[in-house]
Short mmCIF file of C-alpha atoms in Angstrom, two decimals:
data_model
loop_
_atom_site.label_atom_id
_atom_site.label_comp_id
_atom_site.label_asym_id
_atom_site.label_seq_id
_atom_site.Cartn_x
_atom_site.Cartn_y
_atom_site.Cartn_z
CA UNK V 1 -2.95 -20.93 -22.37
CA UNK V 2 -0.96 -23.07 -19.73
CA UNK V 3 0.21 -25.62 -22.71
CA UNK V 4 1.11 -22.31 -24.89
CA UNK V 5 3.02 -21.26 -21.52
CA UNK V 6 4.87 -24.51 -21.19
CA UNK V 7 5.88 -24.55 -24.90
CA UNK V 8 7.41 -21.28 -24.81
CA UNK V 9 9.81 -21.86 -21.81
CA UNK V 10 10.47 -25.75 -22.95
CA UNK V 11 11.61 -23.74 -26.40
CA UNK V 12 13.97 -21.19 -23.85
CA UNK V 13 15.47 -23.77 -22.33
CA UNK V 14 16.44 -25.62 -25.63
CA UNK V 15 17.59 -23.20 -27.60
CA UNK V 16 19.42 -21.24 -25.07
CA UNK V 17 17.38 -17.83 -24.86
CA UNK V 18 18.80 -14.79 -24.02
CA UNK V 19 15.41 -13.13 -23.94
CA UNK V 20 11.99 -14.11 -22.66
CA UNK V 21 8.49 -12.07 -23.02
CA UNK V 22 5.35 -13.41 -20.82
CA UNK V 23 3.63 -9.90 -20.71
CA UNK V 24 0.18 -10.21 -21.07
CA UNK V 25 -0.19 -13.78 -19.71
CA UNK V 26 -2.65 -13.09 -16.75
CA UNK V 27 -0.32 -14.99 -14.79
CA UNK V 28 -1.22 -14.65 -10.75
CA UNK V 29 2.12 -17.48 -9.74
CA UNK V 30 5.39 -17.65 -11.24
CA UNK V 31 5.48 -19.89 -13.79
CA UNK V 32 7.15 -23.50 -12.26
CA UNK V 33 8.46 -24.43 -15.27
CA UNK V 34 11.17 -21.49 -14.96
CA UNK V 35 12.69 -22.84 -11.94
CA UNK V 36 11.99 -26.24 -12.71
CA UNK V 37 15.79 -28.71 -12.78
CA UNK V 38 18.81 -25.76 -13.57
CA UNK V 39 15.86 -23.02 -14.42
CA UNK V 40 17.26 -20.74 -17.36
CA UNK V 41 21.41 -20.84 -17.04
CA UNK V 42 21.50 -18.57 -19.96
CA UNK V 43 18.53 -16.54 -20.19
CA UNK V 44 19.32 -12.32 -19.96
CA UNK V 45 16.25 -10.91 -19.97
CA UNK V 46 12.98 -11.58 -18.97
CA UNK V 47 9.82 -9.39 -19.63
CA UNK V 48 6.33 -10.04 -17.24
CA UNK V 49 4.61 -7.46 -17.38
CA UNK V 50 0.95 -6.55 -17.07
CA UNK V 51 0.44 -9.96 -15.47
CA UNK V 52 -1.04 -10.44 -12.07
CA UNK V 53 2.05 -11.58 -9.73
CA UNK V 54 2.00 -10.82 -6.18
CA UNK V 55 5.32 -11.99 -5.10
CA UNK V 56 8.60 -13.26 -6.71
CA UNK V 57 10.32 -16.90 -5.64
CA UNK V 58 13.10 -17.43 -3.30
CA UNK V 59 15.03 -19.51 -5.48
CA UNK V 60 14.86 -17.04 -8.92
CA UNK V 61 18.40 -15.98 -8.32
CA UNK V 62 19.39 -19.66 -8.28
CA UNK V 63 17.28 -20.60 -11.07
CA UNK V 64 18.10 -17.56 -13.43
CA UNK V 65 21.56 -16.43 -12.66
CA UNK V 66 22.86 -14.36 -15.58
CA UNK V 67 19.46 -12.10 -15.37
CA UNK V 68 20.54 -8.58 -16.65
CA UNK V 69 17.38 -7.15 -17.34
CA UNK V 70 14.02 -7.85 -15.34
CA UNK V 71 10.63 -6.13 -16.00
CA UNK V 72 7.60 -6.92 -13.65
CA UNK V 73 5.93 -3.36 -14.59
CA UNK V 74 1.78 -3.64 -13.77
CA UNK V 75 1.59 -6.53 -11.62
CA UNK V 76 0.04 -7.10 -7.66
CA UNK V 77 3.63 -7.52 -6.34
CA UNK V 78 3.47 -6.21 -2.58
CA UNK V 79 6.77 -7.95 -1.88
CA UNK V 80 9.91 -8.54 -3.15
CA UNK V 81 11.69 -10.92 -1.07
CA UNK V 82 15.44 -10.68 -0.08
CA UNK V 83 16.97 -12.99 -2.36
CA UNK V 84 16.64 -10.46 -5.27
CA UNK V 85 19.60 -9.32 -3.80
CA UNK V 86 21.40 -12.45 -5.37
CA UNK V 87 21.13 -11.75 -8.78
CA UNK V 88 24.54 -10.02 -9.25
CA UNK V 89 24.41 -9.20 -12.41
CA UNK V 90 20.96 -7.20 -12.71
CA UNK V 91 21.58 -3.79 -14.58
CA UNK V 92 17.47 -3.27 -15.11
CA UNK V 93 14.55 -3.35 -12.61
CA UNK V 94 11.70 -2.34 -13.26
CA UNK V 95 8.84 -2.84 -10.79
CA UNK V 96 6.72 0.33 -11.68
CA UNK V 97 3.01 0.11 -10.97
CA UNK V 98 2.94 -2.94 -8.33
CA UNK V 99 1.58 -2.43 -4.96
CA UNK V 100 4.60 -2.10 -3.37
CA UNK V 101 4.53 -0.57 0.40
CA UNK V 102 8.35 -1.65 1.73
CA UNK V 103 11.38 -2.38 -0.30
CA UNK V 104 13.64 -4.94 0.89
CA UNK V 105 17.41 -3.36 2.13
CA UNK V 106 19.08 -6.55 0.25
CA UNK V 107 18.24 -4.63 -2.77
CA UNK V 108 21.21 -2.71 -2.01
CA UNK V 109 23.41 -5.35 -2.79
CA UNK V 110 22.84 -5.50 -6.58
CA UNK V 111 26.27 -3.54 -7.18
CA UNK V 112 25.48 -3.86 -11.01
CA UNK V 113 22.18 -1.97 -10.90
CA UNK V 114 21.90 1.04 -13.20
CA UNK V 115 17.88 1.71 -14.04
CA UNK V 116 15.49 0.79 -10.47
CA UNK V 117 12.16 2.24 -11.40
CA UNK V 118 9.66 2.01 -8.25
CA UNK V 119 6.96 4.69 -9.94
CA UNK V 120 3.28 4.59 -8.94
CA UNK V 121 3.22 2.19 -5.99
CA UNK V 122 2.61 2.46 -2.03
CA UNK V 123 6.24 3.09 -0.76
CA UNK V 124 6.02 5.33 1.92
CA UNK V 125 9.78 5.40 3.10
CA UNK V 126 12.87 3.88 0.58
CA UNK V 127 15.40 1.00 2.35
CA UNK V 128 17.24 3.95 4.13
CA UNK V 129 15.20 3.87 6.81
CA UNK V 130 17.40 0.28 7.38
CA UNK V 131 20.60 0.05 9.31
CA UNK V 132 21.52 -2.50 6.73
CA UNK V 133 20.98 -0.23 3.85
CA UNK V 134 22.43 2.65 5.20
CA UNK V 135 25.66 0.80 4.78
CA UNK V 136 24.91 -0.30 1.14
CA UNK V 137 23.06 2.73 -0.62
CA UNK V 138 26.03 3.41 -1.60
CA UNK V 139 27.82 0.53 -2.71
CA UNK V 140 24.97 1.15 -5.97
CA UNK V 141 28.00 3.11 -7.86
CA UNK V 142 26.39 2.13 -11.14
CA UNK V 143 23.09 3.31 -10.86
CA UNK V 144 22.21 6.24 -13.62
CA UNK V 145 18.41 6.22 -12.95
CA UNK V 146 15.87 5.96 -10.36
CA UNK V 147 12.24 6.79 -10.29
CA UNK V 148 10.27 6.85 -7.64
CA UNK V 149 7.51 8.98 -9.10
CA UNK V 150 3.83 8.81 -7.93
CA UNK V 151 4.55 6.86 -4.41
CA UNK V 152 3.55 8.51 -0.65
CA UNK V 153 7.41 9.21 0.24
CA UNK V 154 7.81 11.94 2.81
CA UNK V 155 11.85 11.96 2.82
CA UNK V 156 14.54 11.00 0.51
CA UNK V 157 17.79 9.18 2.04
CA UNK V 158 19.95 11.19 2.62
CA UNK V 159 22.74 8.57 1.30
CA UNK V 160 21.50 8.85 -1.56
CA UNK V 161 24.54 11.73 -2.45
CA UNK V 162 26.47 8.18 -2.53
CA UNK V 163 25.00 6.91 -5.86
CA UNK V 164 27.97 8.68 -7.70
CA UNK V 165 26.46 7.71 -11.19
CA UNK V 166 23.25 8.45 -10.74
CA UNK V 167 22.03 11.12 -13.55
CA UNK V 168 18.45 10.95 -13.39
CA UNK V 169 16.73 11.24 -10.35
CA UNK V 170 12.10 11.23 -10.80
CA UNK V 171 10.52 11.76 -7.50
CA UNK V 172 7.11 13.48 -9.06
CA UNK V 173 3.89 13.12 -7.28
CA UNK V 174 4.99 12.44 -3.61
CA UNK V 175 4.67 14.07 -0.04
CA UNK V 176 8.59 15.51 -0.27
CA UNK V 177 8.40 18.51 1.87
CA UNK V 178 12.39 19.51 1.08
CA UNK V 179 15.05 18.67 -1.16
CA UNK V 180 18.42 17.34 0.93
CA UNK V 181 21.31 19.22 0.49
CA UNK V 182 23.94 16.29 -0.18
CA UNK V 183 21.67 15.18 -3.37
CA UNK V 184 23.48 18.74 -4.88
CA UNK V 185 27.01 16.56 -4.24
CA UNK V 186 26.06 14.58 -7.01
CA UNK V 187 28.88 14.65 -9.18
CA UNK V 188 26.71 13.07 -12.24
CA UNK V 189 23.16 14.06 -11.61
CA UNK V 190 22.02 15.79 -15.01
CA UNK V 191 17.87 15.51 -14.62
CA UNK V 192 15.77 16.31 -10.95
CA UNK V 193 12.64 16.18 -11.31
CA UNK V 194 10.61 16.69 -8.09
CA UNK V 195 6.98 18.21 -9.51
CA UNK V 196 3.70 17.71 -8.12
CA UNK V 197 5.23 17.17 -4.22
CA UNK V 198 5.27 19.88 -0.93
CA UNK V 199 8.12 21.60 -1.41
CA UNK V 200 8.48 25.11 0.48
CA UNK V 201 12.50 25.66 -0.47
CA UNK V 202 15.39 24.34 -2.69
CA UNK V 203 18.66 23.78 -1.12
CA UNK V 204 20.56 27.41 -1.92
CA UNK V 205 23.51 25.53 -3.81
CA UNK V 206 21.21 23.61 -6.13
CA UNK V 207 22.66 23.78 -9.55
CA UNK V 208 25.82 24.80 -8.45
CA UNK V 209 26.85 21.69 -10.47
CA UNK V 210 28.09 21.98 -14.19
CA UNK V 211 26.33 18.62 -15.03
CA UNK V 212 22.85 19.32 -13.19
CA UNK V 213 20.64 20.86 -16.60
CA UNK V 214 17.36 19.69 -15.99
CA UNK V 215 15.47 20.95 -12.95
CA UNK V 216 11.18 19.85 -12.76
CA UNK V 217 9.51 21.49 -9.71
CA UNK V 218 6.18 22.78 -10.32
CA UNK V 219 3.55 21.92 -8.93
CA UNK V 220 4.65 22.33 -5.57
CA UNK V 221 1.95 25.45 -4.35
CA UNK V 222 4.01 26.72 -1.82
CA UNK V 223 7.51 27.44 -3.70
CA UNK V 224 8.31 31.12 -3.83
CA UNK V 225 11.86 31.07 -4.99
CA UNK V 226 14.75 29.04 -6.91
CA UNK V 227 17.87 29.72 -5.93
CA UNK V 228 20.57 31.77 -8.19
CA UNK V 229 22.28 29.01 -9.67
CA UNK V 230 19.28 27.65 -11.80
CA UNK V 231 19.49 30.82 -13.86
CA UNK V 232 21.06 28.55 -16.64
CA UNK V 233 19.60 25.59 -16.41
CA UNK V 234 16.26 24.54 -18.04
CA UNK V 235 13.46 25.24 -15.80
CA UNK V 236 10.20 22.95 -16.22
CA UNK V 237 6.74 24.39 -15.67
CA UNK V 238 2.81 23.09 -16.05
CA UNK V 239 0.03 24.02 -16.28
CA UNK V 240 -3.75 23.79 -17.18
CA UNK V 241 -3.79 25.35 -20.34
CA UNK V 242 -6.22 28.07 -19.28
CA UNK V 243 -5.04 31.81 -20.65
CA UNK V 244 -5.10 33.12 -17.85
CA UNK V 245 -2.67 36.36 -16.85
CA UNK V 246 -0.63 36.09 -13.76
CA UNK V 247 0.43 39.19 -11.89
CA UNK V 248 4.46 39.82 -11.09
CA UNK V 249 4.20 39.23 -7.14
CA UNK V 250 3.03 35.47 -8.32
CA UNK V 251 5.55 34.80 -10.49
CA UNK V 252 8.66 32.60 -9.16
CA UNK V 253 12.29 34.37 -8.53
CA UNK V 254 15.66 34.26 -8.32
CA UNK V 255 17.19 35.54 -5.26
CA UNK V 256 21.02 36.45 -4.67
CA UNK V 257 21.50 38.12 -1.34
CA UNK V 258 18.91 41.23 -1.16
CA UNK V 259 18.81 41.26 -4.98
CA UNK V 260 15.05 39.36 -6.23
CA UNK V 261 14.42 39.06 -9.77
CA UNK V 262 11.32 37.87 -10.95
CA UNK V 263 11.33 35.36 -13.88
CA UNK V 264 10.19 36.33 -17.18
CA UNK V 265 6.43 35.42 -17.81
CA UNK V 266 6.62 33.38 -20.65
CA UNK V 267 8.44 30.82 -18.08
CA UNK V 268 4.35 29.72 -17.09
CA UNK V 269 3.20 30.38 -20.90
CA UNK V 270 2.47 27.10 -22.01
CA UNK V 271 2.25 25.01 -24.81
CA UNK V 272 1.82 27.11 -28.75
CA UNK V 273 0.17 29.56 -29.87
CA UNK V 274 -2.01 26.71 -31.61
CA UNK V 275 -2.28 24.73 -28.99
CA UNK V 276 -5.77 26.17 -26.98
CA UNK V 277 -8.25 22.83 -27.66
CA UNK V 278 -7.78 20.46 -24.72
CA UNK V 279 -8.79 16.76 -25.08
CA UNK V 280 -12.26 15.49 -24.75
CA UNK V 281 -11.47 13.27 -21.64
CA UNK V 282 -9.71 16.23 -20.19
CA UNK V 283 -12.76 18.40 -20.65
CA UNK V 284 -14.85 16.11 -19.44
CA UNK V 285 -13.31 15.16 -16.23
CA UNK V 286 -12.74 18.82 -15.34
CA UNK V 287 -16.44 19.37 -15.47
CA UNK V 288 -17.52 16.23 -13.25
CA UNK V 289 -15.09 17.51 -11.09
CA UNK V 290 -16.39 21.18 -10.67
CA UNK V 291 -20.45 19.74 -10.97
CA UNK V 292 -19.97 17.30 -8.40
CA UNK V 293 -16.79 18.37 -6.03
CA UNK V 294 -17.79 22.19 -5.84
CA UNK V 295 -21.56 21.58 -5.42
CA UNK V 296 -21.99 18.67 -3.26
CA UNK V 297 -18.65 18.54 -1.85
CA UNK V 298 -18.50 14.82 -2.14
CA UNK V 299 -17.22 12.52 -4.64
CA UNK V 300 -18.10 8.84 -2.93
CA UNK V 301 -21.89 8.47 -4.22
CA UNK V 302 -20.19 8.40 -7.38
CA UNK V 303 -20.16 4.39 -7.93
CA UNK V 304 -17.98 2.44 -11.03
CA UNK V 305 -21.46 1.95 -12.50
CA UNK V 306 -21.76 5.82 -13.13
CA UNK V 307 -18.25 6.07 -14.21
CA UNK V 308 -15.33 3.59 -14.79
CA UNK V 309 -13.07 3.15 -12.02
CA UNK V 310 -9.75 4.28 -13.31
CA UNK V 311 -11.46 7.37 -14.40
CA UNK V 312 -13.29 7.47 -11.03
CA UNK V 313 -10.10 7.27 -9.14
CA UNK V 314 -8.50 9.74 -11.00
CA UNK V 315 -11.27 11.83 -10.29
CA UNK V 316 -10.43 11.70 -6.27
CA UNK V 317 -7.04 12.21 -7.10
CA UNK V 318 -6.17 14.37 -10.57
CA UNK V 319 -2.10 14.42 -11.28
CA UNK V 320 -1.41 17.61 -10.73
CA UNK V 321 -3.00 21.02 -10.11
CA UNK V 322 -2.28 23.89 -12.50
CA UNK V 323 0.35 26.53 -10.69
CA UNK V 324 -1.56 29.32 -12.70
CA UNK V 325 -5.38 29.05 -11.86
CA UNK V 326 -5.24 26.24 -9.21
CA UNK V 327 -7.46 23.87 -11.55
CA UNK V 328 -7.22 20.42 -11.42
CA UNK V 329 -5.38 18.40 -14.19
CA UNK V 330 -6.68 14.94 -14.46
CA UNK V 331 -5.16 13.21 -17.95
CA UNK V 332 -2.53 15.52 -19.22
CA UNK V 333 0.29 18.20 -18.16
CA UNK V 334 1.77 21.13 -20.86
CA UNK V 335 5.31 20.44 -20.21
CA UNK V 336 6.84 24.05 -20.98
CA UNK V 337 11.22 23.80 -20.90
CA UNK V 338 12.68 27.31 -20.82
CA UNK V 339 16.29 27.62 -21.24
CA UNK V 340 16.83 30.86 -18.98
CA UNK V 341 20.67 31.25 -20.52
CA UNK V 342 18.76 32.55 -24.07
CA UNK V 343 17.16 35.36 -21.92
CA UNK V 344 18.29 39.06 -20.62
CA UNK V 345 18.12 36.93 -17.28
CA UNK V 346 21.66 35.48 -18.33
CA UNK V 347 23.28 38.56 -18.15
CA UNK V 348 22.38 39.40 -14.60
CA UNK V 349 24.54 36.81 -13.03
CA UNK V 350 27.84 37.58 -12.56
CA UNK V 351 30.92 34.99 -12.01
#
């Protein structure tokens, strides 16, 4: 394997690659031969993931310093130190599913950045929390997407408003308890998607923006209301699956000064007429889960001999809950988009 290694980089380095894959090469240290003399002067990309890294060298900007694209996706990185900030002309990086519990603030000063995915790590608070990045958020005028899905994040920054190219914004699965009102300023935001958090309210101007089209916040049990300006836009809701009939008062609503207009009910109907059978795995897991969690209350004398453990962790934690019936949801969601504008609900608001 560590010969195989060696010849593939000795081949980069002497025909000039632009692109580089080592996924899949249980690697637990950067490979030396990367940074070994002038490193990789011309290589663009480089793709590691599902390896086991843990941290990223202090030379790589030196070593690799046309780097547009970088994927480290499924890896043990808890740290990523602060000369990432060097590599100036990184448009792509992805460090989805790491362990990651602080983000460095230099991070701010890749002013070529336009895709940061940070999904399904340990990040309890993003760089804003930093005097230094409060200065530079917003020097990241190129950035079009960020996900930070599936994290423990309580707040967003509230800089963030400064990312003026940012169109797609994934904060699913966190502990967001409200929405800040400068992320409506976005002049390019076109996707939010904010499901599965703590949300109680939405910021009264949120859609008030031509561009916003895509708004993704169920999930979040105690949301009564949207406000009137997401009549238009396409609403996304989940749910279990089970046909189960939902009175009026539970249904979600518009609300323009004393006027309240409850949505239409096929906004929770979900998924097709044909679409009733749920998958096996699905099935399954929802009936450990009600044996074991409603009976005996208690999940740990479950061991990774009775069960595997990435199905035993998602049994402690399922993705989402249905908004309908409260069940838990452990392998799938039934994404449901309704375009409000094609119902009678268009016609109710005026200018």
């Amino acid at each position: 394997m560590a010969s195989e290694l060696c010849k593939t980089i000795s081949e980069a380095k002497l025909e000039r690659h632009k692109n580089l894959f080592l996924n899949y090469r249980n690697l637990h240290h950067f490979p030396l031969e990367l940074l070994k003399d002038e490193g990789l002067q011309y290589l663009e990309r480089l793709y590691m993931k599902r390896n086991s890294l843990t941290t990223l060298p202090e030379n790589l900007a030196q070593k690799l310093p046309n780097l547009v694209e970088l994927y480290l996706h499924s890896n043990n990185i808890v740290v990523v130190p602060e000369a990432i900030g060097s590599l100036v002309k990184l448009q792509f990086l992805d460090l989805s599913d790491n362990a990651l519990e602080i983000v460095c603030p230099e991070i701010g000063r890749l002013r070529s950045l336009r895709h940061l995915r940070l999904a399904n790590n340990q990040l309890k608070y993003l760089p804003a929390v930093s005097p230094v990045w409060i200065v530079e958020v917003g020097d990241l005028r190129e950035l079009q997407t960020l996900d930070i899905s599936t994290n423990r994040l309580i707040t967003l920054p509230e800089r963030l408003h400064m990312c003026l190219s940012l169109q797609y914004l994934t904060a699913d699965r966190n502990h967001l308890w409200y929405v800040p009102r400068h992320l409506c300023q976005l002049p390019s935001l076109n996707e939010l998607s904010m499901a599965g958090n703590r949300l109680a309210f939405l910021p009264l101007d949120l859609g008030r923006s031509r561009e916003l089209q895509y708004v993704y916040v169920d999930n979040n049990i105690h949301l009564k209301g949207l406000p009137s300006y997401l009549y238009n836009k396409v609403i996304g809701c989940s749910g279990c699956g089970s046909p189960i009939q939902v009175s009026e008062v539970k249904l979600l609503s518009f609300s323009s000064g004393q006027l309240t207009v409850f949505l239409p009910a096929e906004v929770k109907s979900i998924g097709t007429e044909t679409d009733h059978v749920l998958p096996l795995q699905e099935l399954a897991m929802r009936t450990l889960y009600n044996t074991y969690y409603r009976f005996l209350k208690d999940l740990n004398f479950l061991t990774p001999i009775s069960l595997p453990k990435s199905l035993l962790e998602l049994l402690h934690c399922p993705l989402g809950h249905c908004h309908r019936c409260s069940q838990p949801m452990f392998t799938i969601v039934y994404p449901k988009l309704f375009p409000l504008r094609e119902t009678p609900m268009a016609g109710l608001h005026q200018g």
